[in-house]
XYZ file of C-alpha atoms in Angstrom:
701
model
C -272.091 46.298 118.180
C -273.594 43.799 115.702
C -272.172 42.678 112.388
C -274.176 40.410 110.124
C -272.196 37.800 108.202
C -274.706 36.471 105.680
C -272.325 34.853 103.190
C -269.040 33.022 103.282
C -266.121 34.073 101.170
C -265.199 31.084 99.074
C -266.058 27.848 97.371
C -269.378 26.109 97.409
C -270.666 28.391 100.171
C -270.979 31.314 97.790
C -274.681 31.148 97.084
C -276.047 29.637 100.247
C -277.913 32.819 101.173
C -280.040 32.583 98.056
C -281.197 29.076 98.813
C -284.901 28.755 99.563
C -285.610 28.175 103.216
C -282.181 29.433 104.312
C -282.373 32.043 107.036
C -279.597 34.057 108.618
C -279.675 36.223 111.692
C -277.289 38.732 113.202
C -274.341 37.326 115.191
C -272.956 39.424 118.031
C -269.180 39.813 117.739
C -266.547 42.305 118.837
C -265.126 44.027 115.735
C -261.361 43.809 115.251
C -259.680 47.169 114.634
C -257.559 46.773 111.508
C -254.504 49.034 111.096
C -254.752 51.581 108.331
C -252.511 51.215 105.295
C -250.571 54.337 106.207
C -249.969 53.064 109.748
C -248.806 49.711 108.472
C -246.383 51.133 105.950
C -244.912 53.904 108.041
C -244.622 52.189 111.439
C -241.281 50.619 110.562
C -239.800 53.876 109.298
C -240.791 55.674 112.466
C -239.572 52.941 114.802
C -235.990 54.105 115.157
C -236.949 57.782 115.317
C -239.434 56.934 118.073
C -236.774 55.044 120.029
C -234.359 57.943 119.639
C -236.958 60.513 120.691
C -237.834 58.519 123.808
C -234.137 58.192 124.675
C -233.612 61.924 124.149
C -236.619 62.755 126.323
C -235.265 60.497 129.066
C -231.863 62.198 128.900
C -233.469 65.649 129.053
C -235.427 64.665 132.156
C -232.338 63.524 134.075
C -231.195 65.827 136.877
C -227.565 66.453 137.806
C -227.947 64.056 140.748
C -229.170 61.319 138.384
C -226.163 61.976 136.124
C -223.798 61.528 139.099
C -225.669 58.353 140.035
C -225.359 57.117 136.457
C -221.559 57.395 136.383
C -220.955 56.661 140.094
C -223.599 54.217 141.372
C -222.087 54.491 144.866
C -223.617 57.982 145.120
C -227.016 56.359 145.642
C -226.092 54.687 148.933
C -223.697 57.449 150.018
C -226.398 60.127 149.728
C -228.892 58.072 151.770
C -226.475 56.543 154.293
C -227.894 56.160 157.804
C -224.861 56.300 160.039
C -226.477 55.073 163.248
C -228.273 52.206 161.531
C -225.754 51.067 158.906
C -222.267 51.774 160.273
C -222.007 48.934 162.810
C -223.277 46.122 160.519
C -221.096 47.390 157.653
C -218.025 47.385 159.902
C -218.748 43.882 161.224
C -219.412 42.480 157.750
C -216.323 44.143 156.262
C -214.036 42.837 159.018
C -215.549 39.334 158.835
C -215.183 38.965 155.067
C -211.797 40.742 155.063
C -210.424 38.173 157.500
C -211.802 35.454 155.220
C -210.428 37.077 152.054
C -206.743 37.264 153.092
C -206.040 33.507 153.233
C -208.457 32.716 150.394
C -206.773 35.163 148.018
C -203.380 33.533 148.593
C -204.918 30.065 148.074
C -206.575 31.023 144.790
C -203.375 32.645 143.526
C -201.589 29.321 144.064
C -204.423 27.594 142.185
C -203.910 30.040 139.298
C -200.200 29.166 139.225
C -199.171 32.577 140.618
C -197.279 33.661 143.705
C -199.557 34.343 146.736
C -198.741 38.062 146.629
C -200.717 38.457 143.382
C -203.772 37.012 145.099
C -203.395 39.659 147.823
C -203.060 42.374 145.168
C -206.205 41.053 143.437
C -208.109 41.292 146.699
C -207.008 44.891 147.280
C -207.282 47.334 144.346
C -210.438 45.959 142.595
C -212.428 46.149 145.833
C -212.016 49.931 146.106
C -212.768 50.494 142.418
C -215.854 48.301 142.533
C -217.131 50.125 145.625
C -217.288 53.285 143.455
C -218.528 51.880 140.132
C -220.389 48.718 141.169
C -224.124 48.847 141.841
C -224.376 45.901 144.258
C -224.024 46.749 147.936
C -223.313 43.215 149.178
C -221.225 41.636 146.402
C -217.702 40.731 147.535
C -215.292 40.657 144.596
C -211.758 39.314 144.359
C -210.052 36.064 143.307
C -212.343 33.036 142.938
C -211.643 29.345 142.374
C -213.248 28.953 138.943
C -211.530 31.968 137.405
C -208.213 30.888 138.906
C -208.586 27.453 137.324
C -209.311 29.020 133.925
C -206.230 31.237 134.207
C -204.055 28.283 135.152
C -205.469 26.117 132.383
C -204.841 28.532 129.504
C -201.553 30.062 130.642
C -200.096 26.679 131.563
C -200.385 25.639 127.924
C -198.456 28.750 126.788
C -195.624 29.117 129.275
C -194.302 27.536 132.467
C -195.717 29.055 135.651
C -192.230 29.653 137.063
C -191.395 32.191 134.341
C -192.086 35.940 134.605
C -194.034 35.820 131.330
C -196.692 33.716 133.069
C -197.421 36.524 135.550
C -197.420 39.181 132.830
C -199.968 37.221 130.801
C -202.219 36.806 133.858
C -202.189 40.589 134.363
C -202.848 41.170 130.649
C -205.767 38.759 130.914
C -207.289 40.937 133.653
C -207.123 43.960 131.322
C -208.784 42.037 128.485
C -211.540 40.673 130.713
C -212.206 44.177 132.016
C -212.473 45.584 128.482
C -214.871 42.821 127.412
C -217.041 43.384 130.490
C -217.151 47.156 129.906
C -218.071 46.709 126.232
C -220.870 44.291 127.089
C -222.114 46.609 129.817
C -222.090 49.724 127.602
C -223.755 47.932 124.666
C -226.206 46.242 127.068
C -225.298 42.775 125.829
C -225.664 40.987 129.131
C -228.750 39.225 127.754
C -226.503 37.048 125.555
C -225.559 34.964 128.571
C -229.191 33.900 128.980
C -228.619 31.343 126.231
C -226.460 29.374 128.660
C -228.915 27.324 130.666
C -228.673 26.792 134.411
C -228.119 23.079 133.774
C -224.974 23.887 131.762
C -223.626 26.147 134.513
C -224.357 23.602 137.232
C -222.708 20.762 135.306
C -219.716 22.948 134.438
C -219.132 24.145 138.011
C -219.519 20.616 139.385
C -216.878 19.224 137.026
C -214.607 22.225 137.606
C -214.866 21.762 141.383
C -213.746 18.134 141.060
C -210.805 19.142 138.858
C -209.814 21.932 141.276
C -209.919 19.579 144.282
C -207.765 16.983 142.485
C -205.274 19.646 141.385
C -204.766 20.610 145.041
C -204.104 17.014 146.062
C -200.352 17.458 145.465
C -200.087 19.622 148.592
C -201.725 16.849 150.640
C -199.785 13.973 149.085
C -196.373 15.601 149.233
C -195.390 15.169 145.570
C -196.005 16.994 142.283
C -198.748 15.916 139.913
C -199.391 16.886 136.313
C -201.046 20.268 135.742
C -204.204 19.569 133.723
C -207.875 20.490 133.513
C -208.836 16.900 132.592
C -209.587 14.257 135.169
C -207.793 11.301 133.540
C -204.272 12.847 133.450
C -204.745 14.059 137.038
C -205.808 10.641 138.314
C -203.018 8.893 136.387
C -200.465 11.319 137.784
C -201.734 10.807 141.346
C -201.593 7.014 141.018
C -198.192 6.899 139.317
C -196.576 8.986 142.083
C -198.036 7.015 144.969
C -194.595 5.723 145.965
C -193.580 9.315 146.869
C -196.467 9.740 149.310
C -195.691 11.628 152.552
C -197.759 11.264 155.704
C -197.070 14.617 157.482
C -198.651 16.972 154.868
C -201.542 14.543 154.380
C -202.335 14.404 158.098
C -201.956 18.152 158.599
C -204.006 18.989 155.496
C -206.764 16.526 156.442
C -207.012 17.888 159.995
C -207.158 21.495 158.783
C -209.747 20.587 156.131
C -211.881 18.822 158.758
C -211.672 21.877 161.043
C -212.712 24.259 158.236
C -215.640 22.068 157.159
C -216.816 21.651 160.759
C -216.701 25.393 161.379
C -218.527 26.033 158.095
C -221.253 23.541 159.016
C -221.705 25.017 162.484
C -221.798 28.522 161.045
C -224.550 27.525 158.612
C -226.661 25.402 160.956
C -226.541 27.613 164.066
C -227.292 31.264 163.669
C -225.456 32.354 166.810
C -222.289 30.636 165.516
C -222.355 32.071 161.996
C -219.084 33.915 162.621
C -217.360 30.509 162.522
C -218.065 30.197 158.786
C -215.915 33.225 157.998
C -213.310 32.378 160.644
C -212.569 28.936 159.176
C -209.869 29.962 156.645
C -208.172 32.243 159.184
C -208.188 29.452 161.772
C -206.577 27.116 159.231
C -203.817 29.621 158.506
C -203.168 30.365 162.181
C -203.028 26.683 163.196
C -200.841 25.707 160.258
C -198.477 28.644 160.716
C -198.169 28.005 164.473
C -197.317 24.346 163.960
C -194.790 25.076 161.197
C -193.137 27.834 163.247
C -192.724 25.642 166.329
C -191.758 22.272 164.806
C -190.220 23.219 161.425
C -191.259 19.971 159.678
C -189.019 19.385 156.691
C -191.587 17.354 154.740
C -194.211 20.136 154.769
C -193.647 22.871 152.147
C -194.272 26.467 153.164
C -195.445 29.506 151.193
C -192.072 31.231 151.484
C -191.159 34.885 151.302
C -193.887 37.331 150.255
C -192.993 40.920 149.254
C -194.131 43.522 151.735
C -195.968 46.704 150.768
C -198.771 47.918 148.518
C -198.767 47.175 144.762
C -197.003 49.663 142.488
C -198.430 51.148 139.302
C -197.298 49.369 136.128
C -198.691 49.098 132.620
C -199.614 45.565 131.403
C -197.148 44.120 128.889
C -196.840 41.303 126.345
C -199.636 42.539 124.058
C -198.396 40.170 121.377
C -200.266 37.332 123.124
C -203.664 39.039 122.975
C -204.945 36.900 120.102
C -204.275 33.633 121.931
C -205.908 34.939 125.128
C -209.178 36.173 123.556
C -211.133 32.865 123.942
C -210.176 32.568 127.607
C -210.957 36.236 128.259
C -214.413 35.735 126.741
C -214.958 32.592 128.798
C -213.933 34.339 132.022
C -216.262 37.221 131.105
C -219.117 34.738 130.737
C -218.306 33.179 134.108
C -218.185 36.677 135.633
C -221.653 37.463 134.318
C -223.083 34.211 135.598
C -221.405 34.294 139.004
C -221.314 37.989 139.838
C -224.439 39.332 138.182
C -226.480 36.304 139.256
C -225.657 36.594 142.942
C -225.731 40.418 142.841
C -229.311 40.414 141.541
C -230.346 37.838 144.144
C -228.820 39.899 146.969
C -230.395 43.091 145.622
C -233.826 41.446 145.673
C -233.296 40.264 149.263
C -232.228 43.743 150.391
C -234.952 45.661 148.585
C -233.177 47.682 145.895
C -232.977 47.498 142.103
C -229.875 46.442 140.206
C -229.083 46.982 136.527
C -227.154 43.935 135.320
C -225.476 45.883 132.495
C -224.282 48.607 134.868
C -223.069 45.898 137.236
C -221.098 44.348 134.403
C -219.567 47.727 133.617
C -218.522 48.115 137.268
C -216.793 44.732 137.236
C -215.014 45.664 134.017
C -213.711 48.960 135.412
C -212.453 47.115 138.523
C -210.480 44.664 136.359
C -209.105 47.384 134.084
C -207.866 49.513 136.993
C -206.589 46.415 138.767
C -204.492 45.342 135.785
C -202.353 48.463 136.314
C -201.589 47.235 139.837
C -200.545 43.623 139.096
C -204.001 42.039 139.448
C -205.172 38.866 137.697
C -208.887 38.458 136.693
C -211.327 38.950 139.560
C -215.075 38.597 139.887
C -217.776 38.222 142.528
C -217.476 35.346 145.000
C -220.487 33.235 145.971
C -219.140 32.256 149.390
C -217.776 35.657 150.458
C -220.864 37.496 149.163
C -223.107 35.119 151.118
C -221.060 35.713 154.289
C -221.151 39.461 153.661
C -224.937 39.378 153.386
C -225.378 37.121 156.420
C -223.099 39.383 158.450
C -225.517 42.262 157.872
C -223.783 44.358 155.199
C -226.018 47.273 154.185
C -223.890 49.246 151.710
C -220.641 49.245 149.751
C -218.838 50.527 152.856
C -218.359 46.897 153.891
C -216.320 46.374 150.698
C -214.148 49.376 151.531
C -213.509 47.862 154.995
C -212.416 44.616 153.280
C -209.985 46.587 151.128
C -208.547 48.351 154.192
C -207.966 45.014 155.935
C -206.249 43.661 152.823
C -204.101 46.804 152.632
C -203.065 46.372 156.273
C -202.158 42.748 155.583
C -200.008 43.782 152.611
C -198.331 46.549 154.537
C -197.662 44.842 157.875
C -198.436 41.082 157.925
C -196.687 39.560 154.914
C -193.601 38.507 156.953
C -195.916 36.245 158.994
C -197.336 34.604 155.863
C -193.926 33.116 155.059
C -194.575 30.173 157.404
C -198.043 29.232 156.128
C -198.051 25.535 155.043
C -199.041 24.911 151.441
C -201.410 22.152 152.566
C -203.312 24.701 154.693
C -203.948 26.874 151.630
C -204.944 23.774 149.657
C -207.418 22.841 152.394
C -208.982 26.309 152.092
C -209.435 25.859 148.319
C -210.881 22.339 148.669
C -213.319 23.448 151.385
C -214.505 26.269 149.121
C -215.076 24.128 146.004
C -216.828 21.275 147.827
C -219.917 23.476 147.868
C -219.751 23.789 144.080
C -220.349 20.041 143.586
C -224.067 20.369 142.908
C -225.310 16.784 143.113
C -228.622 18.021 144.561
C -229.264 19.909 141.328
C -228.670 16.694 139.370
C -231.225 14.731 141.430
C -233.697 17.619 141.138
C -233.320 17.712 137.350
C -233.776 13.941 137.172
C -237.128 14.288 138.942
C -238.340 17.388 137.099
C -236.894 17.399 133.565
C -234.961 14.501 132.052
C -233.760 16.640 129.164
C -232.134 19.159 131.522
C -230.600 16.266 133.417
C -229.136 14.991 130.140
C -227.744 18.472 129.476
C -226.211 18.576 132.981
C -224.658 15.137 132.473
C -223.221 15.990 129.039
C -221.664 19.241 130.266
C -220.223 17.692 133.415
C -218.825 14.656 131.605
C -217.243 16.578 128.725
C -215.716 19.112 131.122
C -214.201 16.336 133.224
C -212.794 14.274 130.379
C -212.191 16.763 127.559
C -211.288 19.963 129.421
C -212.926 23.204 130.469
C -213.131 24.981 127.107
C -214.529 21.977 125.248
C -216.921 21.261 128.117
C -218.364 24.760 128.007
C -218.612 24.755 124.199
C -220.332 21.364 124.120
C -222.711 22.346 126.927
C -223.654 25.638 125.289
C -223.947 23.941 121.885
C -226.307 21.235 123.184
C -228.281 23.860 125.113
C -228.740 25.948 121.952
C -229.650 22.803 120.022
C -232.445 22.136 122.518
C -233.640 25.744 122.167
C -233.623 25.493 118.361
C -235.390 22.142 118.440
C -238.073 23.541 120.738
C -238.465 26.623 118.553
C -238.568 24.655 115.296
C -241.217 22.274 116.681
C -243.548 24.551 118.639
C -246.485 23.368 120.665
C -249.753 23.521 118.732
C -253.021 22.802 120.492
C -256.451 21.901 119.151
C -258.982 23.969 121.081
C -262.463 23.003 122.212
C -265.210 24.855 124.011
C -265.680 24.337 127.730
C -269.321 23.437 128.446
C -271.487 26.361 129.504
C -268.861 28.993 128.663
C -267.402 30.893 125.727
C -263.898 29.782 126.736
C -261.813 27.597 124.410
C -259.014 25.448 125.774
C -256.680 22.604 124.737
C -258.780 19.447 124.379
C -255.850 17.327 125.586
C -255.760 19.245 128.869
C -259.548 19.583 129.165
C -261.186 16.370 127.840
C -264.662 17.759 128.611
C -264.193 20.486 125.977
C -266.121 19.854 122.766
C -265.469 20.850 119.152
C -267.739 21.584 116.186
C -268.201 19.547 113.039
C -266.586 21.180 110.029
C -264.462 23.577 112.140
C -260.886 23.075 113.401
C -259.589 25.545 116.016
C -255.816 25.550 116.600
C -253.575 27.668 118.823
C -249.908 28.197 117.895
C -247.886 28.735 121.072
C -244.756 30.307 119.577
C -243.518 32.957 117.144
C -243.932 31.890 113.515
C -240.766 32.158 111.435
C -238.761 30.366 108.765
C -237.549 27.553 111.045
C -240.957 26.338 112.194
C -243.417 27.316 109.471
C -243.137 23.981 107.615
C -243.762 22.077 110.840
C -246.828 24.243 111.524
C -248.182 23.657 108.002
C -247.725 19.895 108.365
C -249.568 19.877 111.676
C -252.440 21.906 110.247
C -252.805 19.378 107.420
C -252.870 16.564 109.994
C -255.606 18.258 112.009
C -257.661 18.610 108.843
C -257.571 14.844 108.260
C -257.179 13.204 111.683
C -259.987 12.848 114.194
C -258.959 14.467 117.490
C -261.274 12.185 119.489
C -263.205 15.012 121.137
C -266.973 15.308 121.523
C -268.483 16.818 118.382
C -271.337 19.296 118.147
C -273.092 21.096 115.337
C -274.457 20.176 111.932
C -273.361 16.879 110.464
C -270.854 17.614 107.686
C -268.426 15.267 106.002
C -265.272 17.380 106.018
C -263.567 20.472 107.411
C -264.777 23.808 106.011
C -263.054 26.271 108.380
C -259.682 26.436 110.124
C -259.532 29.022 112.924
C -256.003 29.981 114.004
C -255.725 31.498 117.491
C -252.700 33.825 117.291
C -252.677 35.416 120.760
C -249.447 33.602 121.790
C -247.731 34.494 118.478
C -245.403 37.411 119.271
C -243.635 37.599 115.892
C -244.119 36.523 112.296
C -241.451 36.867 109.609
C -241.525 37.150 105.823
C -241.039 33.401 105.278
C -244.055 32.682 107.451
C -246.068 35.315 105.545
C -245.245 33.631 102.243
C -246.125 30.224 103.674
C -249.413 31.632 104.991
C -250.254 32.837 101.482
C -249.495 29.379 100.082
C -251.589 27.766 102.801
C -254.510 30.067 101.978
C -254.304 29.134 98.291
C -254.092 25.444 99.184
C -257.137 25.692 101.449
C -259.029 27.755 98.897
C -258.568 25.027 96.299
C -260.267 22.625 98.742
C -263.024 25.080 99.742
C -261.604 25.667 103.220
C -261.616 29.142 104.741
C -258.942 30.401 107.164
C -260.033 32.607 110.085
C -257.548 34.498 112.289
C -258.277 35.185 115.952
C -256.703 37.781 118.251
C -253.384 38.651 116.548
C -251.300 41.155 118.518
C -250.514 44.612 117.139
C -247.056 43.822 115.721
C -248.243 40.635 114.019
C -251.301 42.424 112.637
C -249.132 45.237 111.233
C -246.849 42.708 109.534
C -249.834 40.906 108.057
C -251.319 44.196 106.881
C -248.098 45.275 105.163
C -247.902 41.943 103.357
C -251.448 42.096 101.971
C -252.588 38.952 103.799
C -255.538 40.773 105.367
C -257.047 41.585 101.975
C -256.148 38.167 100.597
C -257.984 36.271 103.329
C -260.622 38.952 103.810
C -261.055 41.476 106.601
C -264.257 39.775 107.695
C -262.234 36.691 108.706
C -260.207 38.421 111.444
C -261.687 38.326 114.933
C -260.984 39.531 118.455
C -262.074 36.294 120.122
C -262.096 32.643 119.163
C -265.770 32.531 120.073
C -266.565 35.291 117.576
C -264.853 33.304 114.825
C -266.689 30.133 115.861
C -270.070 31.883 115.759
C -269.539 33.148 112.232
C -268.078 29.872 110.938
C -270.777 27.832 112.644
C -273.492 29.891 111.013
C -271.922 29.247 107.607
C -271.653 25.510 108.326
C -275.305 25.480 109.404
C -276.315 27.274 106.201
C -274.231 24.877 104.109
C -275.882 21.919 105.780
C -279.343 23.375 105.107
C -278.472 24.078 101.464
C -277.812 20.381 100.816
C -281.237 19.398 102.183
C -284.398 19.489 100.086
C -286.283 22.677 100.911
C -289.811 22.212 102.286
C -292.747 23.710 100.385
C -293.306 27.247 101.505
C -296.965 27.502 102.549
C -298.718 30.623 103.664
C -300.251 28.686 106.530
C -296.798 27.761 107.794
C -295.766 31.405 108.175
C -295.082 31.994 111.890
C -297.146 34.605 113.586
C -295.743 37.957 114.583
C -295.906 37.095 118.272
C -294.110 33.757 117.760
C -291.273 35.439 115.798
C -290.825 38.089 118.493
C -290.797 35.466 121.244
C -288.230 33.350 119.363
C -285.953 36.361 118.779
C -286.091 37.384 122.473
C -285.292 33.805 123.521
C -282.278 33.687 121.191
C -280.999 37.066 122.340
C -281.354 36.052 125.991
C -279.482 32.780 125.427
C -276.665 34.562 123.557
C -276.276 37.273 126.196
C -276.205 34.703 128.997
C -273.558 32.679 127.158
C -271.447 35.702 126.185
C -271.285 36.839 129.820
C -270.211 33.387 130.974
C -273.181 33.225 133.381
C -274.306 29.677 132.888
C -275.598 28.864 136.346
C -279.183 28.811 135.112
C -278.327 26.167 132.514
C -277.819 22.476 133.063
C -275.376 20.899 130.671
C -276.188 17.779 128.683
C -275.581 16.650 125.166
C -279.130 17.613 124.203
C -279.121 21.129 125.657
C -278.899 23.064 122.432
C -279.768 26.343 124.155
C -276.116 26.448 125.262
C -275.312 26.759 121.559
C -277.873 29.267 120.284
C -276.433 28.959 116.783
C -277.470 25.297 116.559
C -280.976 24.363 115.623
C -282.881 21.698 117.524
C -282.575 19.287 114.653
C -278.762 19.392 114.612
């Protein structure tokens, strides 16, 4: 389709077509389909009704099996379970992780300031509930180190851990975390956590791991140290109590820690020994218990009596403390999303099934809510146990049910044996688990790849270590959001040039061989345009109008810019402030005889522009599908302007070209244009004088 643009729309270009000697010819462009006025005005009103109708149609299409799957995700793997293929690996994985979970749950309960029995409870009830409502088939949930530290940190500032109120608040916290997780899952708000960058999480977990390891040092050293989530009070407390140091717990704890780390390393490095990774905590407990039972060392503290039997139903109490626990509950919910949903999605991808993060969050919430009625403190997915579960060959949620059965057997029959477990053995299990959270490799990677992310990692880690967990997370998230805002408020804007022999336009900084045209500036805005960045964009456009970009110039010699072409393909959104600024920019350019041209706006942006009246203000003829179309039209106007300032030659009858010459010239131009439009430039050799690559330029330009 051909459109002929024989006159510009503003300024001194108005009458160029009437100038003697000025000739125009058709320019081949792809016409842009403008939205109708009715479409532009009614699209917003129909948006919500369209969303509702699509949702209703989806609901009507759902079968009864899909409804069961929706409320009980476990139905998906139960209905397709292959007994001969899946049963053995599920049993092996469940037994392996169950054996690992029993000692770990007691260790993490001690870290949280609770009695070991509450760790066993937390590794029992939530597992069964999650197996029904959770969508991940390999995620192993239960007590984890980071959540335990958060519980200890907040509750320790409210009440002493030896009081019954401390335990009641921990159980209430599980209920609150579960409610928050369910609300976020139902409202599909899991995307909010995306604003916390990976650098923040890595720095936070690294600092938390150091704090956790130092807090467990008291079981190695043989004396109490101050309970704190800051590194300075912990170090001061360790140094000030050095005169109370005891060798027996230090030696036993160090030996057990060395054994666990060695078994973990062998399990990771040698595939045929991978069972050792899961057996490490159990080995530590067995060795420590055996030694304590035989020798009865007085200087080594033991776990003590643990109640026998399954947890009893009880309603959480102390609701008067809800207000003070809300920040911690929200923080634990955030950690749950990052830890559990992150690893669950990774495991789902490795095992070839889809996972809905919001449904996963709902499953975790239901597990915590049900667990709070059986004396459970906040639980979430564990990196280490989930990795072992996957490596052990777990295929479905049956492996989680096996873990729960093992934990139930331990509660029912083995708690009398746990009485003689040394505290330093449990501390060694915690320290061995958090050593892997010290992510120094991530720090070196960030230093090589992105210094700004490294700065973010350093800030988060440092503030968490010295100012505490809550402040560390807030500062890290705040700086991360500041970086996002700064990037959004100062978007990347590129000046585009044409690649030789093609109709492709690219950033002249990235492609120095690209050339631009005199009198025309082509810019690409690589971000949504809204109130926060529109002033920056306007300032940059003014700079491009004045400053020389240093690129190779083509086209007629003109003294200033006449056209500004804005490539809007990357612009996904434009708000009312940007619309108003665009109107002001058009008026400003119009006063200086500069015409704006818009290239390739997407449908939503074009509808917004149409509703605002910008299309009519700038002119429909100045909206194009491609940058090259806009360049052709603008270049023809610049050529005509250049000719209008030259003295026209006398028009003689003898100078009239013959009919054959005109036909030959037209065919040559059409051939050159079609070759260039198709990108087939192999028959052309590029040089600065090859004007046939630019059929719009005359030989004299």
